[in-house]
Structures are given as C-alpha cells and as structure tokens.
CSV table of C-alpha atoms in Angstrom, one decimal:
chain,number,residue,atom,x,y,z
A,404,MET,CA,119.7,133.2,22.6
A,405,SER,CA,120.9,133.1,26.1
A,406,ALA,CA,118.8,133.1,29.1
A,407,ARG,CA,120.3,136.3,30.1
A,408,GLU,CA,119.6,137.8,26.9
A,409,GLU,CA,115.6,136.8,26.8
A,410,ILE,CA,115.5,138.2,30.3
A,411,MET,CA,117.0,141.7,29.5
A,412,ALA,CA,114.7,141.6,26.1
A,413,ARG,CA,112.0,141.0,28.0
A,414,ILE,CA,112.9,143.8,30.4
A,415,ARG,CA,113.4,146.4,27.4
A,416,ALA,CA,109.9,145.4,26.0
A,417,ALA,CA,108.3,146.0,29.4
A,418,LEU,CA,109.8,149.2,30.0
A,419,GLY,CA,109.5,150.3,26.5
A,420,ASP,CA,113.1,152.3,26.9
A,421,ALA,CA,114.4,150.5,23.8
A,422,PRO,CA,113.0,148.5,20.5
A,423,ALA,CA,113.5,145.0,20.8
A,424,ALA,CA,116.6,144.2,18.7
A,425,PRO,CA,116.4,141.3,16.3
A,426,GLY,CA,116.7,137.7,17.9
A,427,ASP,CA,115.0,138.9,21.1
A,428,ALA,CA,112.1,137.4,20.5
A,429,PRO,CA,110.8,135.0,22.9
A,430,SER,CA,111.3,130.9,22.1
A,431,ALA,CA,108.9,128.6,21.5
A,432,THR,CA,108.8,127.3,24.8
A,433,SER,CA,108.7,130.7,26.5
A,434,SER,CA,105.7,131.9,24.4
A,435,LYS,CA,103.6,128.8,25.1
A,436,LEU,CA,104.0,129.2,29.0
A,437,GLY,CA,102.7,133.1,28.1
A,438,GLY,CA,99.9,131.6,26.5
A,439,GLN,CA,99.2,129.3,29.0
A,440,ALA,CA,99.2,131.9,31.8
A,441,ALA,CA,97.1,134.1,30.2
A,442,ALA,CA,94.7,131.3,29.5
A,443,SER,CA,94.6,130.5,33.5
A,444,ALA,CA,93.8,134.3,33.9
A,445,PRO,CA,90.2,135.5,34.8
A,446,THR,CA,89.0,136.5,31.4
A,447,SER,CA,86.6,139.3,33.0
A,448,THR,CA,87.7,143.4,32.6
A,449,LYS,CA,84.7,144.8,33.8
A,450,LEU,CA,85.4,147.5,36.3
A,451,GLY,CA,83.5,146.3,39.6
A,452,ASP,CA,82.8,143.1,38.0
A,453,GLY,CA,81.4,140.9,41.3
A,454,THR,CA,83.4,137.4,40.0
A,455,LEU,CA,86.7,139.9,40.1
A,456,VAL,CA,85.4,141.5,43.7
A,457,ALA,CA,84.6,137.7,44.8
A,458,LEU,CA,87.8,136.3,43.8
A,459,PHE,CA,90.1,139.0,45.6
A,460,ALA,CA,88.0,138.3,48.8
A,461,ASP,CA,88.8,134.9,48.6
A,462,ARG,CA,92.4,135.2,48.1
A,463,LEU,CA,92.5,137.6,50.9
A,464,VAL,CA,90.9,135.6,53.0
A,465,ASP,CA,93.5,132.8,51.9
A,466,TYR,CA,96.3,135.0,53.3
A,467,LYS,CA,94.6,135.9,56.8
A,468,ALA,CA,93.4,139.1,56.1
A,469,THR,CA,89.9,140.1,57.2
A,470,VAL,CA,87.5,141.3,54.2
A,471,ARG,CA,84.3,143.5,54.9
A,472,ARG,CA,82.4,144.4,51.8
A,473,CYS,CA,79.8,147.6,51.6
A,474,GLY,CA,78.3,149.9,49.7
A,475,PRO,CA,79.2,153.1,49.7
A,476,ALA,CA,76.9,154.3,52.2
A,477,GLU,CA,78.3,152.0,54.6
A,478,LEU,CA,81.9,152.6,54.2
A,479,PRO,CA,82.0,154.5,57.5
A,480,ALA,CA,80.7,151.8,59.4
A,481,SER,CA,82.8,149.1,58.4
A,482,VAL,CA,86.2,151.6,58.6
A,483,GLY,CA,84.6,152.0,62.6
A,484,GLY,CA,84.1,148.1,62.8
A,485,ALA,CA,87.9,147.2,61.4
A,486,LEU,CA,89.0,149.8,63.9
A,487,ALA,CA,86.8,149.1,66.8
A,488,ALA,CA,90.1,148.2,69.4
A,489,THR,CA,92.3,150.5,68.2
A,490,THR,CA,93.8,153.1,70.7
A,491,LEU,CA,94.8,155.7,67.5
A,492,VAL,CA,94.2,155.8,63.8
A,493,VAL,CA,96.9,157.9,61.6
A,494,MET,CA,96.5,158.5,57.8
A,495,PRO,CA,97.9,160.0,55.3
A,496,GLU,CA,97.0,163.6,55.2
A,497,ASP,CA,94.3,163.4,52.2
A,498,VAL,CA,92.4,160.4,53.7
A,499,PRO,CA,88.4,161.9,53.4
A,500,GLY,CA,87.3,162.8,56.5
A,501,GLU,CA,83.8,160.4,56.0
A,502,TRP,CA,85.9,157.3,56.3
A,503,LEU,CA,86.4,158.2,59.8
A,504,SER,CA,82.8,159.4,60.4
A,505,ALA,CA,81.8,156.2,62.7
A,506,TYR,CA,85.2,156.1,64.3
A,507,HIS,CA,85.3,158.1,67.6
A,508,GLY,CA,89.1,157.2,69.3
A,509,GLU,CA,92.0,159.3,68.7
A,510,ASN,CA,93.4,160.1,64.9
A,511,ARG,CA,96.2,162.2,63.5
A,512,ARG,CA,97.2,162.6,60.0
A,513,ASP,CA,101.0,162.0,58.7
A,514,THR,CA,101.5,165.6,56.8
A,515,GLY,CA,104.8,166.5,55.1
A,516,ALA,CA,104.7,169.6,57.7
A,517,GLU,CA,104.8,167.3,60.7
A,518,PRO,CA,105.4,163.6,59.7
A,519,LEU,CA,104.8,160.9,62.3
A,520,SER,CA,108.0,159.3,64.0
A,521,VAL,CA,108.6,155.9,63.9
A,522,ALA,CA,108.1,155.4,67.4
A,523,ASP,CA,104.9,157.0,66.9
A,524,LEU,CA,104.0,154.6,64.2
A,525,ASP,CA,105.0,151.4,66.0
A,526,ALA,CA,103.1,152.5,69.3
A,527,ALA,CA,100.9,150.0,71.0
A,528,GLY,CA,97.5,150.0,69.4
A,529,VAL,CA,98.1,152.3,66.6
A,530,SER,CA,96.0,151.5,63.3
A,531,VAL,CA,96.8,153.0,59.9
A,532,LEU,CA,94.5,153.9,57.4
A,533,THR,CA,94.7,154.1,53.8
A,534,GLY,CA,93.3,153.5,50.4
A,535,CYS,CA,95.1,152.0,47.5
A,536,ALA,CA,96.3,152.7,43.8
A,537,VAL,CA,94.9,149.2,42.6
A,538,ALA,CA,94.6,145.8,43.6
A,539,ILE,CA,94.8,142.3,41.4
A,540,ALA,CA,92.2,139.4,41.6
A,541,GLU,CA,93.8,136.8,40.7
A,542,THR,CA,96.8,136.9,43.1
A,543,GLY,CA,95.1,138.9,46.1
A,544,THR,CA,97.4,142.1,46.4
A,545,ILE,CA,97.0,145.4,46.6
A,546,ILE,CA,99.4,148.3,45.1
A,547,LEU,CA,100.3,151.0,46.9
A,548,ASP,CA,102.4,154.0,45.1
A,549,ALA,CA,102.1,156.7,47.6
A,550,GLY,CA,99.2,158.2,45.5
A,551,PRO,CA,96.1,159.9,46.9
A,552,ALA,CA,95.2,158.4,50.2
A,553,GLN,CA,98.3,156.1,50.3
A,554,GLY,CA,101.1,158.2,52.0
A,555,ARG,CA,104.7,157.6,52.3
A,556,ARG,CA,105.5,153.6,52.8
A,557,ALA,CA,106.8,153.9,56.4
A,558,LEU,CA,103.0,154.5,57.0
A,559,THR,CA,102.0,151.2,56.4
A,560,LEU,CA,105.0,149.5,56.8
A,561,VAL,CA,105.6,150.0,60.6
A,562,PRO,CA,102.0,150.1,62.4
A,563,ASP,CA,101.1,146.4,63.7
A,564,HIS,CA,97.6,146.9,62.0
A,565,HIS,CA,96.4,148.2,58.6
A,566,VAL,CA,93.1,149.0,57.2
A,567,CYS,CA,93.0,149.4,53.6
A,568,VAL,CA,90.0,150.8,51.5
A,569,VAL,CA,89.9,149.4,48.0
A,570,ARG,CA,87.2,150.4,45.6
A,571,ALA,CA,85.3,147.7,43.3
A,572,ASP,CA,86.7,149.4,40.3
A,573,GLN,CA,90.2,149.5,41.3
A,574,ILE,CA,90.4,145.6,41.2
A,575,ALA,CA,92.1,144.2,37.9
A,576,PRO,CA,91.8,140.8,37.1
A,577,SER,CA,95.7,140.1,36.7
A,578,VAL,CA,98.8,141.4,37.2
A,579,PRO,CA,100.1,142.9,33.9
A,580,ALA,CA,96.4,144.3,33.7
A,581,GLY,CA,96.9,146.3,37.2
A,582,LEU,CA,100.2,147.6,36.6
A,583,ALA,CA,98.9,148.5,33.5
A,584,ARG,CA,96.7,150.8,35.4
A,585,LEU,CA,99.4,152.4,37.3
A,586,ALA,CA,99.4,156.2,36.6
A,587,GLU,CA,103.0,156.5,37.4
A,588,PRO,CA,104.4,153.1,37.0
A,589,ARG,CA,108.4,154.1,38.0
A,590,ARG,CA,107.3,154.9,41.4
A,591,PRO,CA,108.6,153.0,44.2
A,592,LEU,CA,105.6,150.3,44.9
A,593,THR,CA,104.3,148.5,47.9
A,594,LEU,CA,102.8,144.9,47.1
A,595,ILE,CA,100.6,143.6,50.2
A,596,SER,CA,99.1,140.2,49.6
A,597,GLY,CA,97.7,139.6,53.2
A,598,PRO,CA,99.5,140.3,56.6
A,599,SER,CA,102.7,140.0,56.7
A,600,ALA,CA,104.3,136.8,57.4
A,601,THR,CA,106.8,134.5,56.9
A,602,SER,CA,107.9,130.9,57.7
A,603,ASP,CA,111.0,129.2,59.2
A,604,ILE,CA,112.5,125.9,58.3
A,605,GLU,CA,110.2,124.1,60.0
A,606,LEU,CA,107.3,125.8,58.4
A,607,ASN,CA,106.1,127.7,61.8
A,608,ARG,CA,104.2,130.7,60.7
A,609,VAL,CA,105.7,133.8,61.9
A,610,GLU,CA,103.3,137.0,61.7
A,611,GLY,CA,104.6,140.9,61.4
A,612,VAL,CA,108.0,140.3,60.2
A,613,HIS,CA,108.1,142.7,57.2
A,614,GLY,CA,104.8,144.7,58.2
A,615,PRO,CA,101.5,144.7,59.6
A,616,ARG,CA,100.5,141.8,61.5
A,617,ARG,CA,97.0,142.5,61.1
A,618,LEU,CA,95.4,143.6,57.5
A,619,ASP,CA,91.6,144.8,57.5
A,620,VAL,CA,90.4,145.5,53.6
A,621,VAL,CA,87.2,147.0,53.0
A,622,ILE,CA,85.9,146.3,49.7
A,623,VAL,CA,83.6,149.5,48.6
A,624,GLY,CA,81.0,148.8,45.9
C-alpha cells in the first residue's frame, strides 16, 4: 500500500464516513509507532485529576502563558487579577456575568445583533474573556469550537490579550481523548497552545503574529 493510500485510509477511519477497504490496515511500522505514542500519553482519564491539571499548567508555562489556579469561589478574583491592566473587556454574549464581578472596568458583549468590528477588537488595551470547549494536558492546548462562552473566531484572534477560563473537568489527557469530547467535531476549531508566536531563520522569537500576544489561563477546580 502506498503512503497516499495509507493516509486516506486513516482519514476515512477517523471520519467514519466510509468503511475501510480491504488492505487498508496500517502497516506493522505504523502500528508500532501508534503503540509507542499511546504508551507515552498520560494514562489517567479521571475528570479533574490533579495530575492532568498539573501537566496542563506546566505545558502552558513552557509556552509562556500565565496560569492562575483557583476554586469556583475564587474565579471572579482570578479573572479580575488577569484583567487588572485592561482598558476594555470584550466577550461573547453568553459569558456568565459573575466571571466579571471583581472587574470594575468597561466591558462589552459581542452579539449577533451588534458584532464588534475588527477596529474595536484591535484597539489598545482590549482584552477578550472566554471559556473553552476542551483542553489537552499532554500538549497544553485549548480548543475553541464557537460553543458556549466562546464566541466567533475573530473575537479570540484579533485582541492582543486573551483570558480563557478552563474548568478542571474539561482537561483531557491526550489529543485523541480531547477531540472525542467535542460535541460538534466538524465545526471550525481554534487550537491555542500558548500566546501566538513564531521565529525567523535566526530563531528570534516574535509574538502576536497570528493571534493574541498574551494568554492568561484561569484553571478552575
């Protein structure tokens, strides 16, 4: 079987749109690699497990994100601390109001009737506050799928500062486990692994090229 045939077979199997054709089974080499990857992934799947939370937080710190951990009662104070230097907070229309109860600055909700413009989102001192669909401990990745408290994609890609609230029970151990939790896996997804950054050929780091330059993650639970 050619490399192209093997790739297409894996895509079909992942999407579940068509049965795998005879002879589309992965090679012994690919099976071995898959087994190694599974063995290296965190084995705990308990929701809110301290090991997953600690691993997720550690990965975020490696990516130069700011991590705040709190209990449900301390969530407003943690969000307020993350937004302390913010001039204006923008957020999806369904973000719970209590998240901002300790923040006393200006805030605006992005609604379908009155969507914020790119100029509004790109203004100096603007931060965006959202939740997430799922998070992945192994890679320190946050996934947004435009579901509850997440809003449209522009809302989290244009502002310079993103504050994201992640519940401990939203943290999955690995990428496959995280994707399996998505209610609508075929929606356009935004995957965030730390603040937006890239490097040139001399490895000079440049932040804020593809999205927010600063990422604060508040882990609740």
